[in-house]
Tab-separated table of C-alpha atoms and ligand atoms in Angstrom:
chain	number	residue	atom	x	y	z
O	470	UNK	CA	-0.038	-0.125	0.384
O	471	UNK	CA	1.896	3.905	-1.045
O	472	UNK	CA	1.623	6.118	1.654
O	473	UNK	CA	-1.692	8.466	1.621
O	474	UNK	CA	-1.016	11.951	0.142
O	475	UNK	CA	-0.824	14.987	2.813
O	476	UNK	CA	-4.173	16.713	2.598
O	477	UNK	CA	-4.654	20.149	1.484
O	478	UNK	CA	-8.212	22.457	2.504
O	479	UNK	CA	-8.863	25.622	1.771
O	480	UNK	CA	-12.118	27.538	0.166
O	481	UNK	CA	-13.849	30.455	-0.969
O	482	UNK	CA	-16.946	32.491	0.084
O	483	UNK	CA	-19.320	32.608	-2.698
O	484	UNK	CA	-20.083	35.905	-3.285
O	485	UNK	CA	-19.571	35.775	-7.164
O	486	UNK	CA	-17.041	34.982	-9.504
O	487	UNK	CA	-13.387	34.278	-9.147
O	488	UNK	CA	-11.449	38.007	-10.475
O	489	UNK	CA	-7.713	37.805	-11.192
O	490	UNK	CA	-6.622	38.376	-7.396
O	491	UNK	CA	-8.642	35.258	-6.635
O	492	UNK	CA	-5.902	33.928	-9.139
O	493	UNK	CA	-3.065	35.137	-8.070
O	494	UNK	CA	-3.933	35.329	-4.248
O	495	UNK	CA	-4.884	31.179	-3.576
O	496	UNK	CA	-5.973	29.602	-6.967
O	497	UNK	CA	-2.745	29.291	-8.626
O	498	UNK	CA	-1.446	27.668	-5.812
O	499	UNK	CA	-3.877	25.229	-5.281
O	500	UNK	CA	-3.943	24.211	-9.411
O	501	UNK	CA	0.087	23.925	-8.332
O	502	UNK	CA	-0.159	20.984	-5.800
O	503	UNK	CA	-3.126	19.556	-7.104
O	504	UNK	CA	-1.171	16.672	-7.971
O	505	UNK	CA	0.999	15.926	-5.098
O	506	UNK	CA	-1.236	16.543	-2.501
O	507	UNK	CA	-4.706	15.080	-1.797
O	508	UNK	CA	-6.733	18.017	-1.969
O	509	UNK	CA	-10.254	19.378	-0.649
O	510	UNK	CA	-11.808	22.620	-2.121
O	511	UNK	CA	-14.788	24.039	0.356
O	512	UNK	CA	-17.408	26.145	-1.137
O	513	UNK	CA	-18.260	28.464	2.026
O	514	UNK	CA	-21.752	29.148	1.615
O	515	UNK	CA	-23.108	28.801	5.044
O	516	UNK	CA	-20.315	32.294	5.417
O	517	UNK	CA	-22.101	33.779	3.085
O	518	UNK	CA	-25.029	34.348	5.060
O	519	UNK	CA	-23.140	36.559	7.645
O	520	UNK	CA	-23.931	39.344	5.586
O	521	UNK	CA	-26.646	38.252	3.084
O	522	UNK	CA	-29.659	36.059	4.654
O	523	UNK	CA	-31.724	37.983	2.913
O	524	UNK	CA	-30.152	36.427	-0.624
O	525	UNK	CA	-30.310	32.759	-0.696
O	526	UNK	CA	-30.735	33.127	-4.033
O	527	UNK	CA	-28.013	34.900	-5.404
O	528	UNK	CA	-26.049	32.122	-2.886
O	529	UNK	CA	-27.230	29.689	-4.582
O	530	UNK	CA	-26.298	31.233	-7.917
O	531	UNK	CA	-22.585	31.713	-6.601
O	532	UNK	CA	-22.193	28.316	-5.521
O	533	UNK	CA	-22.428	27.838	-9.145
O	534	UNK	CA	-20.251	30.292	-9.982
O	535	UNK	CA	-17.607	29.310	-7.513
O	536	UNK	CA	-17.616	25.807	-8.777
O	537	UNK	CA	-17.440	26.907	-12.466
O	538	UNK	CA	-14.840	29.056	-11.871
O	539	UNK	CA	-12.960	25.831	-10.785
O	540	UNK	CA	-13.368	23.954	-12.896
O	541	UNK	CA	-12.862	26.553	-15.687
O	542	UNK	CA	-8.865	27.385	-14.330
O	543	UNK	CA	-8.267	23.738	-14.257
O	544	UNK	CA	-9.270	21.988	-10.781
O	545	UNK	CA	-9.247	18.230	-11.766
O	546	UNK	CA	-12.576	17.032	-9.995
O	547	UNK	CA	-10.673	13.130	-10.376
O	548	UNK	CA	-7.906	14.555	-8.130
O	549	UNK	CA	-9.356	17.255	-5.942
O	550	UNK	CA	-12.980	17.508	-3.718
O	551	UNK	CA	-14.999	20.692	-4.397
O	552	UNK	CA	-17.517	20.233	-1.693
O	553	UNK	CA	-20.041	21.878	-0.740
O	554	UNK	CA	-19.633	23.636	3.359
O	555	UNK	CA	-23.211	23.020	4.306
O	556	UNK	CA	-23.571	19.616	3.265
O	557	UNK	CA	-21.356	18.572	6.019
O	558	UNK	CA	-22.357	18.436	9.254
O	559	UNK	CA	-19.150	17.125	11.490
O	560	UNK	CA	-18.096	20.642	10.367
O	561	UNK	CA	-20.981	22.102	12.108
O	562	UNK	CA	-20.478	19.550	14.801
O	563	UNK	CA	-17.075	20.630	15.126
O	564	UNK	CA	-17.570	24.393	15.713
O	565	UNK	CA	-20.179	23.664	18.709
O	566	UNK	CA	-17.402	21.660	20.967
O	567	UNK	CA	-14.517	24.341	19.156
O	568	UNK	CA	-16.500	27.418	20.211
O	569	UNK	CA	-16.033	26.436	23.982
O	570	UNK	CA	-12.409	26.078	23.788
O	571	UNK	CA	-11.812	30.525	22.943
O	572	UNK	CA	-12.923	32.995	24.896
O	573	UNK	CA	-15.727	35.791	22.922
O	574	UNK	CA	-12.827	38.766	23.086
O	575	UNK	CA	-10.222	36.433	21.544
O	576	UNK	CA	-12.654	35.820	18.633
O	577	UNK	CA	-13.483	39.862	18.789
O	578	UNK	CA	-10.318	40.229	18.536
O	579	UNK	CA	-9.771	39.089	14.932
O	580	UNK	CA	-8.024	42.462	12.598
O	581	UNK	CA	-9.836	39.814	10.116
O	582	UNK	CA	-12.898	40.227	11.282
O	583	UNK	CA	-12.714	44.339	12.164
O	584	UNK	CA	-11.572	45.349	9.184
O	585	UNK	CA	-15.112	43.384	7.573
O	586	UNK	CA	-17.191	44.837	10.388
O	587	UNK	CA	-15.546	48.758	9.505
O	588	UNK	CA	-15.581	48.128	5.465
O	589	UNK	CA	-19.166	46.105	5.553
O	590	UNK	CA	-20.367	49.794	7.793
O	591	UNK	CA	-21.455	46.410	10.152
O	592	UNK	CA	-21.286	48.723	13.134
O	593	UNK	CA	-23.149	46.851	15.758
O	594	UNK	CA	-25.584	45.270	13.925
O	595	UNK	CA	-24.215	41.639	13.013
O	596	UNK	CA	-25.921	38.701	13.538
O	597	UNK	CA	-24.445	36.347	16.169
O	598	UNK	CA	-23.384	34.679	13.287
O	599	UNK	CA	-21.083	36.721	11.781
O	600	UNK	CA	-18.345	35.887	14.502
O	601	UNK	CA	-19.730	32.193	14.797
O	602	UNK	CA	-17.760	32.184	11.249
O	603	UNK	CA	-14.817	32.795	12.372
O	604	UNK	CA	-15.037	29.712	14.584
O	605	UNK	CA	-16.441	28.001	11.945
O	606	UNK	CA	-13.601	28.290	10.006
O	607	UNK	CA	-10.901	26.469	12.321
O	608	UNK	CA	-13.664	23.559	12.011
O	609	UNK	CA	-13.770	23.576	8.050
O	610	UNK	CA	-9.927	23.092	8.491
O	611	UNK	CA	-9.824	21.119	10.949
O	612	UNK	CA	-12.256	18.597	10.152
O	613	UNK	CA	-9.364	17.408	7.234
O	614	UNK	CA	-6.929	17.612	9.186
O	615	UNK	CA	-4.500	19.142	7.157
O	616	UNK	CA	-0.676	19.527	6.173
O	617	UNK	CA	-1.251	22.948	4.245
O	618	UNK	CA	-4.116	25.829	4.042
O	619	UNK	CA	-3.567	27.898	0.659
O	620	UNK	CA	-4.771	31.247	1.509
O	621	UNK	CA	-4.200	35.184	0.865
O	622	UNK	CA	-3.021	37.574	3.648
O	623	UNK	CA	-5.873	38.676	4.443
O	624	UNK	CA	-7.286	34.975	5.765
O	625	UNK	CA	-3.925	34.535	8.328
O	626	UNK	CA	-5.817	35.592	11.625
O	627	UNK	CA	-8.416	32.729	10.621
O	628	UNK	CA	-5.367	30.767	10.400
O	629	UNK	CA	-3.963	31.770	13.902
O	630	UNK	CA	-7.031	31.634	15.695
O	631	UNK	CA	-6.955	27.779	14.079
O	632	UNK	CA	-3.633	26.750	15.330
O	633	UNK	CA	-4.629	27.956	19.022
O	634	UNK	CA	-7.868	25.750	18.920
O	635	UNK	CA	-5.972	22.768	17.613
O	636	UNK	CA	-2.948	23.401	20.114
O	637	UNK	CA	-5.791	23.693	23.080
O	638	UNK	CA	-8.363	20.844	21.745
O	639	UNK	CA	-5.120	19.112	21.755
O	640	UNK	CA	-3.892	19.485	24.848
O	641	UNK	CA	-7.106	19.412	26.819
O	642	UNK	CA	-8.697	15.903	24.989
O	643	UNK	CA	-5.937	14.313	23.422
O	644	UNK	CA	-2.594	14.564	26.697
O	645	UNK	CA	0.027	16.694	24.116
O	646	UNK	CA	1.968	19.072	26.660
O	647	UNK	CA	1.757	22.702	26.300
O	648	UNK	CA	5.605	22.732	25.737
O	649	UNK	CA	5.331	20.902	22.657
O	650	UNK	CA	6.553	22.202	19.688
O	651	UNK	CA	4.043	23.196	16.874
O	652	UNK	CA	4.657	20.419	14.202
O	653	UNK	CA	5.218	17.718	17.231
O	654	UNK	CA	1.564	17.953	17.821
O	655	UNK	CA	0.018	15.127	15.875
O	656	UNK	CA	4.037	12.604	16.664
O	657	UNK	CA	2.957	13.480	20.220
O	658	UNK	CA	-0.991	12.260	20.267
O	659	UNK	CA	-2.823	15.311	19.035
O	660	UNK	CA	-5.692	14.829	16.833
O	661	UNK	CA	-4.817	18.143	15.416
O	662	UNK	CA	-2.360	19.161	13.552
O	663	UNK	CA	-1.521	22.485	13.839
O	664	UNK	CA	-1.876	24.159	10.439
O	665	UNK	CA	0.601	25.977	8.377
O	666	UNK	CA	-0.879	29.331	5.600
O	667	UNK	CA	0.431	28.955	2.679
O	668	UNK	CA	0.868	32.221	1.063
O	669	UNK	CA	0.377	32.668	-2.909
O	670	UNK	CA	2.776	34.551	-5.421
O	671	UNK	CA	1.261	37.745	-4.783
O	672	UNK	CA	-0.004	38.379	-1.271
O	673	UNK	CA	-2.297	41.189	-2.046
O	674	UNK	CA	-3.237	42.349	-6.198
O	675	UNK	CA	-4.481	45.932	-6.187
O	676	UNK	CA	-7.445	46.792	-8.330
O	677	UNK	CA	-7.812	48.670	-11.519
O	678	UNK	CA	-9.109	51.853	-9.701
O	679	UNK	CA	-7.874	55.254	-8.337
O	680	UNK	CA	-6.308	54.887	-4.694
O	681	UNK	CA	-8.925	55.225	-1.449
O	682	UNK	CA	-9.266	58.416	0.864
O	683	UNK	CA	-5.545	57.001	2.374
O	684	UNK	CA	-3.745	57.366	-0.776
O	685	UNK	CA	-3.417	53.739	-1.121
O	686	UNK	CA	-4.203	51.634	-4.334
O	687	UNK	CA	-7.339	49.857	-3.162
O	688	UNK	CA	-7.357	45.427	-2.884
O	689	UNK	CA	-9.190	43.822	-5.912
O	690	UNK	CA	-12.837	43.474	-4.942
O	691	UNK	CA	-15.890	42.787	-6.692
O	692	UNK	CA	-17.746	44.960	-4.174
O	693	UNK	CA	-14.951	47.640	-5.264
O	694	UNK	CA	-15.470	47.357	-8.704
O	695	UNK	CA	-12.309	47.538	-9.019
O	696	UNK	CA	-12.177	43.371	-10.340
O	697	UNK	CA	-11.153	42.088	-13.623
O	698	UNK	CA	-12.879	38.649	-13.480
O	699	UNK	CA	-11.978	35.322	-14.882
O	700	UNK	CA	-15.150	34.766	-16.930
O	701	UNK	CA	-14.510	38.735	-18.437
O	702	UNK	CA	-14.794	38.511	-21.989
O	703	UNK	CA	-11.638	39.887	-24.626
O	704	UNK	CA	-13.851	43.127	-24.780
O	705	UNK	CA	-14.377	43.793	-21.759
O	706	UNK	CA	-10.465	43.019	-20.508
O	707	UNK	CA	-9.867	45.515	-23.331
O	708	UNK	CA	-12.633	48.313	-21.785
O	709	UNK	CA	-11.507	47.561	-18.059
O	710	UNK	CA	-7.920	47.344	-18.688
O	711	UNK	CA	-7.727	50.925	-21.551
O	712	UNK	CA	-9.597	52.402	-18.375
O	713	UNK	CA	-7.655	52.076	-16.030
O	714	UNK	CA	-6.297	54.547	-13.407
O	715	UNK	CA	-2.401	54.739	-14.080
O	716	UNK	CA	-0.378	57.950	-13.154
O	717	UNK	CA	-2.800	61.342	-12.907
O	718	UNK	CA	0.347	63.608	-13.199
O	719	UNK	CA	0.973	62.640	-16.933
O	720	UNK	CA	-0.688	64.799	-19.118
O	721	UNK	CA	1.750	64.558	-22.236
O	722	UNK	CA	3.648	61.143	-22.928
O	723	UNK	CA	7.040	62.713	-23.120
O	724	UNK	CA	6.058	63.700	-18.889
O	725	UNK	CA	7.813	61.288	-16.613
O	726	UNK	CA	5.297	58.278	-15.782
O	727	UNK	CA	4.972	56.501	-12.338
O	728	UNK	CA	6.347	52.734	-12.837
O	729	UNK	CA	6.167	51.817	-8.884
O	730	UNK	CA	3.322	49.048	-8.965
O	731	UNK	CA	2.198	50.381	-5.334
O	732	UNK	CA	1.158	53.741	-7.278
O	733	UNK	CA	0.362	52.802	-10.869
O	734	UNK	CA	-1.827	49.171	-11.612
O	735	UNK	CA	-0.513	49.153	-14.944
O	736	UNK	CA	2.990	48.462	-12.984
O	737	UNK	CA	1.097	46.256	-10.955
O	738	UNK	CA	-0.418	43.914	-13.435
O	739	UNK	CA	2.538	43.671	-15.501
O	740	UNK	CA	4.865	42.473	-13.063
O	741	UNK	CA	2.387	40.391	-12.146
O	742	UNK	CA	1.246	38.973	-15.274
O	743	UNK	CA	3.908	39.766	-18.134
O	744	UNK	CA	6.072	37.067	-17.883
O	745	UNK	CA	8.215	38.683	-20.478
O	746	UNK	CA	10.283	39.974	-17.794
O	747	UNK	CA	12.899	41.703	-20.291
O	748	UNK	CA	9.745	42.998	-22.057
O	749	UNK	CA	8.867	45.022	-18.814
O	750	UNK	CA	12.488	46.302	-17.850
O	751	UNK	CA	13.075	47.867	-20.732
O	752	UNK	CA	9.022	49.655	-21.350
O	753	UNK	CA	9.069	50.432	-17.900
O	754	UNK	CA	12.716	52.691	-18.444
O	755	UNK	CA	10.683	54.205	-21.248
O	756	UNK	CA	7.417	55.099	-19.652
O	757	UNK	CA	9.402	56.332	-16.431
O	758	UNK	CA	11.587	58.505	-18.933
O	759	UNK	CA	8.737	59.489	-21.114
O	760	UNK	CA	9.820	57.978	-23.862
O	761	UNK	CA	6.242	55.899	-24.414
O	762	UNK	CA	2.087	55.745	-23.444
O	763	UNK	CA	0.170	54.392	-21.883
O	764	UNK	CA	-1.818	53.421	-24.427
O	765	UNK	CA	0.670	51.245	-25.788
O	766	UNK	CA	1.598	49.404	-22.590
O	767	UNK	CA	-1.905	48.680	-21.613
O	768	UNK	CA	-2.237	47.224	-25.056
O	769	UNK	CA	0.306	44.294	-23.475
O	770	UNK	CA	-1.219	43.775	-20.756
O	771	UNK	CA	-4.796	43.288	-22.789
O	772	UNK	CA	-2.380	40.875	-24.543
O	773	UNK	CA	-0.953	39.551	-21.383
O	774	UNK	CA	-3.984	39.082	-19.808
O	775	UNK	CA	-6.542	37.135	-22.656
O	776	UNK	CA	-3.560	34.580	-23.180
O	777	UNK	CA	-3.915	34.121	-19.437
O	778	UNK	CA	-7.947	34.400	-19.311
O	779	UNK	CA	-8.833	33.127	-22.472
O	780	UNK	CA	-8.550	29.417	-21.814
O	781	UNK	CA	-10.591	29.998	-18.465
O	782	UNK	CA	-12.970	31.340	-20.609
O	783	UNK	CA	-13.709	28.384	-22.907
O	784	UNK	CA	-13.987	26.252	-20.325
O	785	UNK	CA	-15.966	28.297	-18.278
O	786	UNK	CA	-18.486	28.369	-21.318
O	787	UNK	CA	-18.743	24.593	-22.064
O	788	UNK	CA	-19.150	23.719	-18.268
O	789	UNK	CA	-22.213	26.668	-18.148
O	790	UNK	CA	-23.502	24.143	-20.505
O	791	UNK	CA	-23.841	21.339	-17.973
O	792	UNK	CA	-25.073	22.888	-14.862
O	793	UNK	CA	-26.113	19.271	-13.434
O	794	UNK	CA	-22.718	18.177	-14.332
O	795	UNK	CA	-21.338	21.149	-11.811
O	796	UNK	CA	-23.809	19.124	-9.458
O	797	UNK	CA	-22.561	15.580	-10.029
O	798	UNK	CA	-19.318	16.754	-9.522
O	799	UNK	CA	-20.422	18.917	-5.930
O	800	UNK	CA	-22.210	15.930	-5.175
O	801	UNK	CA	-19.202	13.470	-5.674
O	802	UNK	CA	-16.644	15.498	-3.732
O	803	UNK	CA	-19.689	15.816	-1.272
O	804	UNK	CA	-19.150	12.366	-0.753
O	805	UNK	CA	-15.526	11.978	-0.369
O	806	UNK	CA	-15.529	15.507	2.181
O	807	UNK	CA	-17.869	13.987	4.749
O	808	UNK	CA	-15.658	10.290	4.723
O	809	UNK	CA	-13.002	12.430	5.876
O	810	UNK	CA	-15.328	15.000	7.917
O	811	UNK	CA	-16.623	12.041	9.639
O	812	UNK	CA	-13.832	10.134	10.304
O	813	UNK	CA	-12.331	13.637	11.908
O	814	UNK	CA	-15.638	13.987	13.980
O	815	UNK	CA	-15.636	10.130	15.026
O	816	UNK	CA	-12.161	10.567	16.626
O	817	UNK	CA	-12.271	13.582	18.371
O	818	UNK	CA	-15.709	12.644	20.076
O	819	UNK	CA	-13.322	9.882	21.340
O	820	UNK	CA	-10.944	12.063	22.104
O	821	UNK	CA	-13.674	14.227	24.775
O	822	UNK	CA	-15.318	10.847	25.753
O	823	UNK	CA	-18.333	11.949	23.854
O	824	UNK	CA	-18.252	8.442	21.627
O	825	UNK	CA	-21.482	6.940	22.379
O	826	UNK	CA	-22.383	5.158	19.525
O	827	UNK	CA	-21.803	5.308	15.750
O	828	UNK	CA	-23.383	6.490	12.340
O	829	UNK	CA	-23.749	6.879	8.803
O	830	UNK	CA	-24.752	9.913	6.395
O	831	UNK	CA	-26.386	9.828	2.893
O	832	UNK	CA	-25.992	11.920	0.437
O	833	UNK	CA	-28.842	12.639	-1.729
I	1409	LIG	N1	-13.244	33.125	5.023
I	1409	LIG	C1	-12.984	32.223	3.284
I	1409	LIG	C2	-12.963	33.604	2.377
I	1409	LIG	O1	-13.997	34.613	2.493
I	1409	LIG	C3	-13.147	31.442	2.299
I	1409	LIG	C4	-13.272	29.847	4.015
I	1409	LIG	C5	-14.332	29.561	4.432
I	1409	LIG	C6	-11.907	29.727	3.911
I	1409	LIG	N2	-13.896	27.933	5.295
I	1409	LIG	C7	-12.376	28.382	5.096
I	1409	LIG	C8	-10.803	29.513	3.414
I	1409	LIG	C9	-11.304	27.385	5.430
I	1409	LIG	C10	-9.698	28.530	3.700
I	1409	LIG	C11	-10.103	27.346	4.890
I	1409	LIG	O2	-12.244	33.330	1.429
């Protein structure tokens, strides 16, 4: 028998279609690792209810959109399990137990939650389920006892909380010494590994719009209306790039241009997506010295982006015509996910002395 491959767990909240920021933040890592690891990709549909509980139809559509995008980028369902969070009950059950292990104030100190409250203007009107989702995310992850969790930088606080929960559980219920090193928890008898994040090649991709009120370019995000989607057609890519923010101080081509990727998205995009580094260097100099205009650099970027997303767009069209196949793929992935998560839950209950009898789940 071959040893089983180490596992990966990660996922997306279904808020809409995937964009280039998702691609370089985490989707690319998933594609690169799907052969070496046993991959589980979760569609966090329950998390979508934290802020959109009044729009169940939209959430349903977003679930299908995300699954279609994943298939279009090249996630191979024969290798990787794509599944729906709400159809894996062990995740909820672990959430309840995990919620007993973390002080409420600790959850509320999570900077990603604090930022979300600010960005989405939630004030003190967020539902009870909003802080819950951070505990739920610990369960999303630990239900799979993965070795690696590929995420974008904004998810690191959630992963830190997950690490704390794993340590606490292993110490309380599996007899692991609190001085054990993180990497040794499982060896020392712990059920849960103290998981490791894996960041993508680009930590934070900027959007195509102007800087925000603090003078910094904003992160690419659907809600900020500054995204290029993996499903955008060639015309949309052209229009978006031609209209993108560049250097507002540059009136004539002969004016020196800003090439700092922190200030000019045009160069952030070339540095991220244009594999021809010699071209980028040469043209960056020309731009800086007022020898080439925006349009030529934008045209090149349009080609580069279309070369990347063209094949994705084509594959997406094929899956769009087969929505029933997408559901079948999700069903099969959810069956595989439940096999692992149920095993984890049974082991967790045993460690907590709450193993009274067995059970079997049926997915229809
Ligand atoms: N919170 C993540 C996001 O908004 C999605 C997510 C839910 C997730 N559960 C996860 C990511 C577990 C990694 C691991 O993008």
